[in-house]
Structures are given as C-alpha cells and as structure tokens.
Coordinates of N, CA and C in Angstrom, one line a residue:
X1 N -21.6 -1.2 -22.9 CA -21.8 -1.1 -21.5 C -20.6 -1.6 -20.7
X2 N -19.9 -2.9 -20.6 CA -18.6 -3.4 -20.4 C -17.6 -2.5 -20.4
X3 N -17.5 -2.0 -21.5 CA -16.7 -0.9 -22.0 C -16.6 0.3 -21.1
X4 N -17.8 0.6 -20.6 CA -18.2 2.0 -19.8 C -17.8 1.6 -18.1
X5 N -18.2 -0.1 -18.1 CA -17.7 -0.4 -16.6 C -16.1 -0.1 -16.5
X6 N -15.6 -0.9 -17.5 CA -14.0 -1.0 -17.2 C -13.5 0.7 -17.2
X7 N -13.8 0.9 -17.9 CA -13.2 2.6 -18.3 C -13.7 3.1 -16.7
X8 N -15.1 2.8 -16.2 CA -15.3 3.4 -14.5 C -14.2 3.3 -13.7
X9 N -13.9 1.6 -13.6 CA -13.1 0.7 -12.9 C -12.0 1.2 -12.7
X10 N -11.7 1.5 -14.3 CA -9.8 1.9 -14.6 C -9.5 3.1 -13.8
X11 N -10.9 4.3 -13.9 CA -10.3 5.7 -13.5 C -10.9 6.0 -11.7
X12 N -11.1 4.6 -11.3 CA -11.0 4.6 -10.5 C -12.5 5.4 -9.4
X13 N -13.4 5.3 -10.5 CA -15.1 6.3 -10.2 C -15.9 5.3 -9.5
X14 N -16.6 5.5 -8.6 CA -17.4 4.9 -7.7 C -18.4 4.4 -8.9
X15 N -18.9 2.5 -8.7 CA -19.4 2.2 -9.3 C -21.1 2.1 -8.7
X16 N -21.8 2.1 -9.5 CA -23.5 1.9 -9.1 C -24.1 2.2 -10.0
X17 N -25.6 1.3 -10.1 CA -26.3 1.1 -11.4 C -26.4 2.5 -11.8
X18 N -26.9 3.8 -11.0 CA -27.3 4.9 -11.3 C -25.7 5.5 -12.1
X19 N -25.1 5.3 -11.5 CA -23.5 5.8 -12.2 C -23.0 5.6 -13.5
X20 N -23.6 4.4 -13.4 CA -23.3 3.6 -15.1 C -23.6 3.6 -16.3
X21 N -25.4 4.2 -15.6 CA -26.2 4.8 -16.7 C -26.4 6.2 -17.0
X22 N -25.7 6.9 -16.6 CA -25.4 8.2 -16.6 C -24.2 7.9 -17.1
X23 N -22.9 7.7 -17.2 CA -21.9 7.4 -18.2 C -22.1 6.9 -19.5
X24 N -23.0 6.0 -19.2 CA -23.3 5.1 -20.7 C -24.3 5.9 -21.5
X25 N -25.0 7.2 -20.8 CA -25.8 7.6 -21.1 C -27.2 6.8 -22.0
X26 N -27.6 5.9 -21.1 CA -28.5 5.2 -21.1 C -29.7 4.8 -20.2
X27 N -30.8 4.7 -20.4 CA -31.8 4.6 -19.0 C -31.2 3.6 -17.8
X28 N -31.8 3.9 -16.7 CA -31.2 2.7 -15.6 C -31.7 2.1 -15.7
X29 N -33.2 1.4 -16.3 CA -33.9 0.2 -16.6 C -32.9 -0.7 -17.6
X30 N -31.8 0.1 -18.3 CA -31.4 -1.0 -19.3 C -30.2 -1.7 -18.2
X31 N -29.8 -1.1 -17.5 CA -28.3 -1.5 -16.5 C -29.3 -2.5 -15.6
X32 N -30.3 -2.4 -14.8 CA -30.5 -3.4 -14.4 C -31.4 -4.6 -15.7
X33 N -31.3 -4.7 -16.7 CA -31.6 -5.7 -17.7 C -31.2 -7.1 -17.6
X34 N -31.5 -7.9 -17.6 CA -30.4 -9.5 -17.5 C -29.3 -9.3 -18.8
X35 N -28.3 -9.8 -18.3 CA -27.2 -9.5 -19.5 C -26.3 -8.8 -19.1
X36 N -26.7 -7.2 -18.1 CA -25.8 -6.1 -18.4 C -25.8 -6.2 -16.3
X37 N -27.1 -6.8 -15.9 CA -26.8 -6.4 -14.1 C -25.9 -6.9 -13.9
X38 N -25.6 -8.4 -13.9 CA -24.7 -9.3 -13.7 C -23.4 -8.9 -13.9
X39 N -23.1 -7.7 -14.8 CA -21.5 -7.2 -15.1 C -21.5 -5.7 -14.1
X40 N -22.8 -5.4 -13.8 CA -22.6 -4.0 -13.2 C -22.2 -4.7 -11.4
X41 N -23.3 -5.5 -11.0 CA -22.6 -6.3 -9.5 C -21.7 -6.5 -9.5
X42 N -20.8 -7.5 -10.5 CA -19.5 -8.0 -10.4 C -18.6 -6.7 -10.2
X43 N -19.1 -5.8 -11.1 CA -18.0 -4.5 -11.0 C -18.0 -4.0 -9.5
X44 N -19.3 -4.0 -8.8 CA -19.8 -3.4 -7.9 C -18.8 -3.8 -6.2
X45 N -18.8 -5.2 -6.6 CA -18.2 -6.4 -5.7 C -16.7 -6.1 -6.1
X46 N -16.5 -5.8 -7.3 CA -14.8 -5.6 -7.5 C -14.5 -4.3 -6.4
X47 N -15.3 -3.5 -6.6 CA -14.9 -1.9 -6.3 C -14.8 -2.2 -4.3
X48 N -15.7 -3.3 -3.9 CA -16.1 -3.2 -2.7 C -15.1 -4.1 -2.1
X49 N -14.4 -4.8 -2.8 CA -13.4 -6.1 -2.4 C -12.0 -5.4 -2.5
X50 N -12.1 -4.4 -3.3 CA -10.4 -4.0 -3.7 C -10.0 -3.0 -2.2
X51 N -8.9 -3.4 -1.9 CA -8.1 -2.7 -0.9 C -8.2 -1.1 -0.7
X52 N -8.6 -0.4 0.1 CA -8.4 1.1 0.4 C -7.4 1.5 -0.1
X53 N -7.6 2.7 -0.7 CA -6.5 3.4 -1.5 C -6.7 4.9 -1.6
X54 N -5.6 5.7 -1.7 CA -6.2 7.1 -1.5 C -5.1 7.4 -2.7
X55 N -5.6 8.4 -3.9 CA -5.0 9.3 -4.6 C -4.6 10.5 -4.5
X56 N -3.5 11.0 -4.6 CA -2.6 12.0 -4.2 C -1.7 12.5 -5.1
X57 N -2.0 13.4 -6.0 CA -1.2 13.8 -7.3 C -0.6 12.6 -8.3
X58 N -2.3 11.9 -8.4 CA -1.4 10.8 -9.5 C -1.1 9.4 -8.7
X59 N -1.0 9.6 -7.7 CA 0.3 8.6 -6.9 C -1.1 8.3 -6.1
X60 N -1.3 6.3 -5.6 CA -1.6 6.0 -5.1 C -1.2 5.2 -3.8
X61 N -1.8 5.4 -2.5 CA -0.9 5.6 -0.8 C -1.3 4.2 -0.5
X62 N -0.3 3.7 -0.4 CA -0.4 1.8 0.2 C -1.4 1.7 1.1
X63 N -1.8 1.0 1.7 CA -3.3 0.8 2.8 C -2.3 0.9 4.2
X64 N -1.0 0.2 4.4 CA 0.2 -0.2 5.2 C 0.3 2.0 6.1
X65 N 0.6 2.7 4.6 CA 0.6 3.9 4.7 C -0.3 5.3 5.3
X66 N -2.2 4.6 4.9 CA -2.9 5.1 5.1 C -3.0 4.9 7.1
X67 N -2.8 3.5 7.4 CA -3.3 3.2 8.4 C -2.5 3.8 9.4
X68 N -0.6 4.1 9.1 CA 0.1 4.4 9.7 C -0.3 6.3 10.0
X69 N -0.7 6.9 8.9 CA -1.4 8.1 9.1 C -2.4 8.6 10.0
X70 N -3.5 7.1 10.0 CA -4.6 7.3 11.0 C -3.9 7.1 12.3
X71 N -3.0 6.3 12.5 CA -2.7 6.3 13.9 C -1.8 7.4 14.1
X72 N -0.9 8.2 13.7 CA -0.4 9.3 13.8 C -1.5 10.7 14.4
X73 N -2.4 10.3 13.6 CA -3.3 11.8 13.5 C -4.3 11.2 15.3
X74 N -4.8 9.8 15.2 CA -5.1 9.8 16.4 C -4.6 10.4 17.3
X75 N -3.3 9.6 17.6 CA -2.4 10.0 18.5 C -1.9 12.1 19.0
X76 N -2.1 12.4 18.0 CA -1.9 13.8 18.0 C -3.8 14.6 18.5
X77 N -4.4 13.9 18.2 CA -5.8 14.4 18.8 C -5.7 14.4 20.3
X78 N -5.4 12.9 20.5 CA -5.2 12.3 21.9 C -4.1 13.7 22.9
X79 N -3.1 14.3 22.4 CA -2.1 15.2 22.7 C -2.8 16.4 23.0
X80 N -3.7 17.0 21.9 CA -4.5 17.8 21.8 C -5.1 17.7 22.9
X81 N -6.1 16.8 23.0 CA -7.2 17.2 24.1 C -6.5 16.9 25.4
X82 N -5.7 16.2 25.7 CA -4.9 16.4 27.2 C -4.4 18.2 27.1
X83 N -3.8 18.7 26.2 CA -3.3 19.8 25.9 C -4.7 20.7 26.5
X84 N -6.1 20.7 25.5 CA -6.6 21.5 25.8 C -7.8 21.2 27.5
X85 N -7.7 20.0 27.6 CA -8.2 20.0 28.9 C -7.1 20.3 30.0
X86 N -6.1 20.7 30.1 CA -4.9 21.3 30.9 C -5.1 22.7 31.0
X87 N -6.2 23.2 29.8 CA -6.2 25.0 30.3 C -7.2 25.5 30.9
X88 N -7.0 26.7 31.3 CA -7.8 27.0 32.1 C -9.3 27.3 31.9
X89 N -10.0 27.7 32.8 CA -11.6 27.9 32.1 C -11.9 29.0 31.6

C-alpha cells in the first residue's frame, strides 16, 4: 500500500482514500484500516501542503511563473471588457 502511495505521489496523481484503493486495487475499508489511514492522510497533507505546480510537456512551471500568467491574462480581460464595452449596441 506505501508503495502505491509513493508511486501516486511521484506521478504526481491526486491523492484520496477512494484513489488509493482503486490503484492498490483493494477495498476502501482496507485504506481506511489503522496502519494504512495514517499513511494515506500524511500523503493527503503532503499533496495539500506542496506548492502549485502546473505540468507542461514534461516540464514543471515555477508558482513565481504561474502567478505572473494569472496576472497577464487578468490584465488582458480587464483590456477586453473596456474594448468591448466601447462598442456599440
């Protein structure tokens, strides 16, 4: 089961008890078991703590990068709608 988290972890697949147990192909009464929940939260808290990241042929986009995008693309909306509230009816 460990095995099936890290392998999640590594390829970067959204973690959750239902997720886990469908990989490990095993019931989801066993993932929430004592023993095996306590590694699937930790995973869960890793996934939820780790920095924004976006994949892009392979290649993963800095957070520094993503955010400078969001404000680009705002700013070009912002353009847009002065643009389209400037025409006529």
């Amino acid at each position: 089961m460990r095995d099936t988290i890290r392998i999640m972890l590594d390829n970067g697949e959204s973690i959750s008890f239902a997720a886990i147990a469908r990989a490990a192909r095993v019931s989801t009464w066993l993932v929430y078991a004592e023993g095996v929940r306590e590694h699937v939260q930790a995973a869960i808290q890793r996934q939820e703590q780790a920095p924004v990241t976006a994949t892009v042929q392979g290649r993963r986009a800095a957070p520094a990068s993503l955010h400078a995008d969001l404000a680009m693309a705002r700013e070009e909306f912002k353009e847009l709608r002065t643009e389209r509230d400037g025409l006529p009816p």
